[in-house]
Amino acid sequence: MSWSPTQYLTFAAPRLRPALDLFARVELDAPALIYDLGCGTGQLTQLMAARWPGARVVGVDSSAEMLARAAGDAPSARIEWQQADLATWAPPPAATGAPQLIYSNAALHWLPEHATLLPRLVAALAPGGVLAVQMPRNFEAPSHTAIADTVLAGPWRDRLALMLRPSPVASPAWYFGVLSPHAASVDIWETEYLQVLTGTDPVKEWTKGTWLAPFLAALADDAERARFEADYAARVRAAYPPRADGRTLFPFRRLFMLVRR
Ligand SMILES: C[S@@+](CC[C@H](N)C(=O)[O-])C[C@H]1O[C@@H](n2cnc3c(N)ncnc32)[C@H](O)[C@@H]1O
């Protein structure tokens, strides 16, 4: 899908917080090689370069738009940007050896086959290295189920229904079962953030930056997009009504994993 850095960064603060919470839990003193998978606009990639000044840091993403924004915002000689599809990506042989840290915030839920993808990433680490992953696990919430409801209720149903898919993120216990045979330790937890949003239809604006975007892109024209957006907005407004002070509360659950090889 095509990513819009501007739409994604509309909610930069609440999107950054889980990334920082994961980052803070990584206990590595001096990693030599770090990959930030699905680095997007590179905010965390920059923080990794700052936290570990001796490390070679590589941000990997499939989106040319996101990488262009990342390279523009962080013109550091110590950060490299690679365009690649994570479905087939593997760390290239490097003079510094295998990575000590593979970090991925809010990206791997876009990829299928977690049963093979995640063990493959653990296997790519240097011994003692860490895979740190955060993914949303909010796919049963109205913000996401209203997308399916809108798809199935409109004249676009036949074109868009094939794009609906079940939750791409499994339970914590499932990930523990998949990862523990390949790891020295597996630490998994969830956090539900009570996000406080402002503005008109902020939940719609939030999902427009991520999960809603491919559905909007698949519609015929701007007029149909406007009808779809209005239908979806009405559904999420009912599920997340603005408070009297104009703010909208949007609970959002996220899954975190720290896997040490
Ligand atoms: C929600 S953004 C997260 C960006 C960044 N990690 C952050 O936390 O701000 C998801 C990113 O994953 C990237 N992505 C999604 N699928 C991908 C794939 N198959 N290969 C590489 N990158 C992918 C997107 O291009 C996008 O930049």
XYZ file of C-alpha atoms and ligand atoms in Angstrom:
288
model
C 0.000 0.000 0.000
C 1.034 3.636 -0.394
C 2.005 5.342 2.892
C 1.492 9.034 3.637
C 4.139 10.295 6.096
C 2.019 13.397 6.781
C -1.149 11.444 7.636
C 0.850 8.970 9.747
C 2.583 11.760 11.709
C -0.728 13.509 12.465
C -0.771 11.453 15.660
C 2.976 11.403 16.214
C 2.856 11.575 20.018
C 0.485 8.651 20.762
C 2.108 6.585 18.002
C 5.571 7.273 19.423
C 4.791 6.329 22.998
C 4.622 2.518 22.588
C 7.750 2.689 20.419
C 9.541 4.424 23.284
C 8.133 2.007 25.857
C 9.565 -0.902 23.861
C 12.845 0.916 23.265
C 13.259 1.594 26.998
C 13.003 -2.121 27.754
C 15.880 -3.142 25.468
C 18.843 -3.996 27.687
C 21.928 -3.888 25.478
C 25.086 -1.957 26.361
C 26.913 -1.504 23.093
C 25.311 -3.202 20.090
C 27.517 -2.984 16.993
C 24.769 -3.502 14.410
C 21.079 -2.577 14.706
C 18.204 -2.959 12.245
C 14.972 -0.975 12.574
C 12.489 -2.973 10.487
C 9.579 -1.013 9.044
C 11.361 2.140 10.223
C 8.830 4.478 8.598
C 9.812 8.102 9.084
C 12.785 7.018 11.183
C 12.044 8.631 14.547
C 13.158 5.555 16.482
C 16.044 4.914 14.140
C 17.392 8.326 15.109
C 16.980 7.562 18.806
C 18.867 4.283 18.406
C 21.776 6.070 16.758
C 21.796 8.584 19.622
C 21.552 5.957 22.388
C 24.292 3.713 20.964
C 26.907 6.052 19.378
C 29.167 3.145 18.463
C 26.511 1.258 16.509
C 25.898 0.993 12.812
C 22.154 1.615 12.485
C 20.100 0.562 9.475
C 16.467 1.564 8.866
C 14.603 -0.795 6.522
C 11.245 -0.062 4.903
C 9.403 -0.890 1.691
C 7.957 2.622 1.274
C 10.010 5.072 -0.778
C 7.860 7.935 0.625
C 8.581 7.000 4.255
C 12.294 6.470 3.593
C 12.581 9.813 1.797
C 11.040 11.533 4.826
C 13.330 9.561 7.172
C 16.480 10.453 5.256
C 15.420 14.108 5.094
C 14.678 14.296 8.838
C 17.822 12.425 9.924
C 20.701 13.130 7.569
C 23.096 11.267 9.871
C 26.114 9.579 8.336
C 25.692 6.814 10.904
C 22.231 5.780 9.728
C 21.742 3.813 6.529
C 18.353 3.496 4.854
C 17.420 0.380 2.891
C 14.333 -0.152 0.759
C 13.262 -3.779 1.072
C 10.222 -5.997 1.581
C 10.431 -7.570 5.028
C 8.676 -10.682 3.728
C 11.935 -11.681 2.074
C 14.447 -9.474 3.901
C 17.450 -10.961 5.702
C 20.419 -9.050 7.105
C 23.164 -9.069 4.483
C 26.541 -10.453 5.563
C 28.301 -7.537 7.289
C 31.818 -6.847 8.455
C 30.374 -6.319 11.930
C 28.687 -9.764 11.856
C 25.077 -10.525 12.765
C 22.948 -7.819 14.438
C 22.710 -7.538 18.203
C 19.329 -5.801 17.914
C 16.457 -6.169 15.486
C 13.768 -3.691 16.473
C 10.374 -3.348 14.834
C 7.630 -0.984 15.965
C 4.141 -1.121 14.457
C 5.234 -2.835 11.256
C 5.208 -6.640 11.419
C 1.390 -6.863 11.609
C 1.456 -5.866 7.922
C 3.208 -9.158 7.160
C 1.714 -12.669 7.125
C 3.244 -15.947 8.298
C 4.383 -14.879 11.761
C 5.033 -18.554 12.597
C 7.990 -18.502 10.196
C 8.816 -14.782 10.026
C 9.540 -14.258 13.730
C 11.748 -17.364 14.270
C 13.620 -16.346 11.091
C 14.367 -12.929 12.601
C 15.523 -14.506 15.883
C 17.820 -16.842 13.936
C 19.367 -13.830 12.171
C 20.535 -12.334 15.501
C 23.999 -12.680 16.973
C 24.032 -14.973 20.041
C 22.644 -12.964 22.974
C 21.024 -10.513 20.545
C 17.493 -9.186 20.998
C 14.414 -9.066 18.784
C 12.160 -6.268 20.042
C 8.680 -6.083 18.494
C 5.556 -4.029 19.090
C 2.351 -4.594 17.143
C -1.176 -3.256 17.624
C -3.647 -5.874 18.858
C -6.765 -3.822 18.494
C -8.346 -5.468 15.494
C -11.550 -6.464 17.319
C -12.158 -2.874 18.454
C -14.873 -0.742 16.766
C -12.203 1.386 15.053
C -11.314 -1.689 13.011
C -14.555 -3.710 12.895
C -16.325 -0.578 11.552
C -14.108 -0.835 8.461
C -15.570 -4.261 7.710
C -19.081 -3.024 8.515
C -18.637 -0.116 6.083
C -17.233 -2.384 3.381
C -20.073 -4.872 3.682
C -22.852 -2.245 3.813
C -22.018 -0.266 0.673
C -22.106 -0.501 -3.142
C -18.318 -1.179 -3.052
C -18.906 -4.470 -1.208
C -18.027 -6.816 -4.089
C -14.798 -4.948 -4.865
C -13.543 -4.484 -1.294
C -14.752 -7.544 0.618
C -11.804 -9.609 -0.632
C -9.455 -7.174 1.139
C -10.946 -7.939 4.555
C -8.808 -10.277 6.576
C -8.831 -11.684 10.092
C -6.705 -10.128 12.808
C -3.057 -10.396 11.732
C -1.830 -10.495 15.339
C -2.294 -13.627 17.454
C -2.467 -14.041 21.234
C 0.518 -13.569 23.548
C 0.461 -17.304 24.373
C 0.593 -18.180 20.664
C 3.727 -16.059 20.176
C 5.309 -17.584 23.275
C 4.736 -21.061 21.832
C 6.208 -20.082 18.458
C 9.261 -18.277 19.818
C 10.364 -20.096 22.960
C 11.904 -23.107 21.103
C 14.219 -20.640 19.301
C 15.120 -18.307 22.173
C 17.016 -18.090 25.442
C 14.202 -15.962 26.851
C 10.846 -14.596 25.704
C 9.177 -11.673 27.469
C 5.706 -10.750 26.186
C 3.259 -8.198 27.561
C 0.327 -6.062 26.511
C -0.605 -2.480 27.307
C -3.880 -0.715 26.590
C -3.274 3.011 26.153
C -6.175 5.372 26.746
C -5.384 7.697 23.882
C -6.827 11.198 24.163
C -7.451 12.617 20.697
C -8.648 16.028 19.584
C -10.195 17.391 16.394
C -13.080 16.269 14.194
C -13.538 12.514 13.733
C -10.069 11.802 15.154
C -10.487 8.003 15.178
C -11.251 8.098 11.457
C -8.201 10.293 10.918
C -6.113 7.824 12.941
C -7.093 4.770 10.900
C -6.730 6.762 7.661
C -3.007 6.812 8.424
C -2.859 3.021 8.630
C -5.519 0.298 8.349
C -8.150 2.278 6.424
C -5.718 3.550 3.783
C -5.725 0.523 1.411
C -9.551 0.459 1.368
C -9.726 4.150 0.455
C -7.103 3.609 -2.236
C -9.150 0.788 -3.763
C -12.291 2.911 -4.230
C -13.202 4.209 -7.670
C -12.832 7.984 -7.264
C -12.890 10.883 -4.812
C -16.679 10.954 -4.679
C -16.875 7.294 -3.679
C -14.044 7.810 -1.192
C -15.961 10.666 0.414
C -19.107 8.494 0.757
C -17.092 5.623 2.269
C -15.317 7.962 4.703
C -18.602 9.567 5.789
C -20.200 6.152 6.427
C -17.158 4.932 8.383
C -16.901 8.233 10.313
C -20.525 7.947 11.478
C -19.866 4.428 12.786
C -16.724 5.320 14.729
C -18.274 8.564 16.021
C -21.058 6.460 17.576
C -18.518 4.067 19.098
C -16.159 6.823 20.325
C -18.350 9.892 20.916
C -16.506 13.124 21.677
C -16.660 14.196 25.317
C -18.282 17.479 26.355
C -14.806 19.060 26.311
C -14.342 18.019 22.656
C -11.748 15.351 23.347
C -12.211 11.748 22.168
C -11.005 8.746 24.151
C -9.613 5.943 21.986
C -8.466 2.879 23.976
C -5.778 1.036 22.023
C -4.190 -2.314 22.955
C -0.665 -3.193 21.885
C 1.443 -6.362 22.122
C 5.138 -6.206 23.024
C 7.817 -8.890 22.709
C 11.457 -9.037 23.741
C 13.102 -12.196 22.505
C 16.717 -12.931 23.359
C 18.551 -15.416 21.201
C 2.826 2.113 11.034
S 4.339 2.433 10.207
C 5.537 2.352 11.549
C 6.761 3.145 11.284
C 7.781 3.221 12.412
N 8.282 1.920 12.801
C 7.192 3.942 13.610
O 6.985 3.313 14.629
O 6.947 5.143 13.498
C 4.599 0.876 9.389
C 5.761 0.877 8.451
O 5.965 -0.472 8.034
C 6.324 -0.444 6.674
N 6.005 -1.746 6.080
C 4.795 -2.345 5.999
N 4.898 -3.510 5.348
C 6.209 -3.660 5.021
C 6.946 -4.669 4.336
N 6.341 -5.778 3.857
N 8.265 -4.481 4.168
C 8.892 -3.373 4.641
N 8.241 -2.381 5.313
C 6.908 -2.529 5.495
C 5.500 0.682 6.078
O 6.051 1.155 4.864
C 5.539 1.710 7.200
O 6.576 2.639 7.055
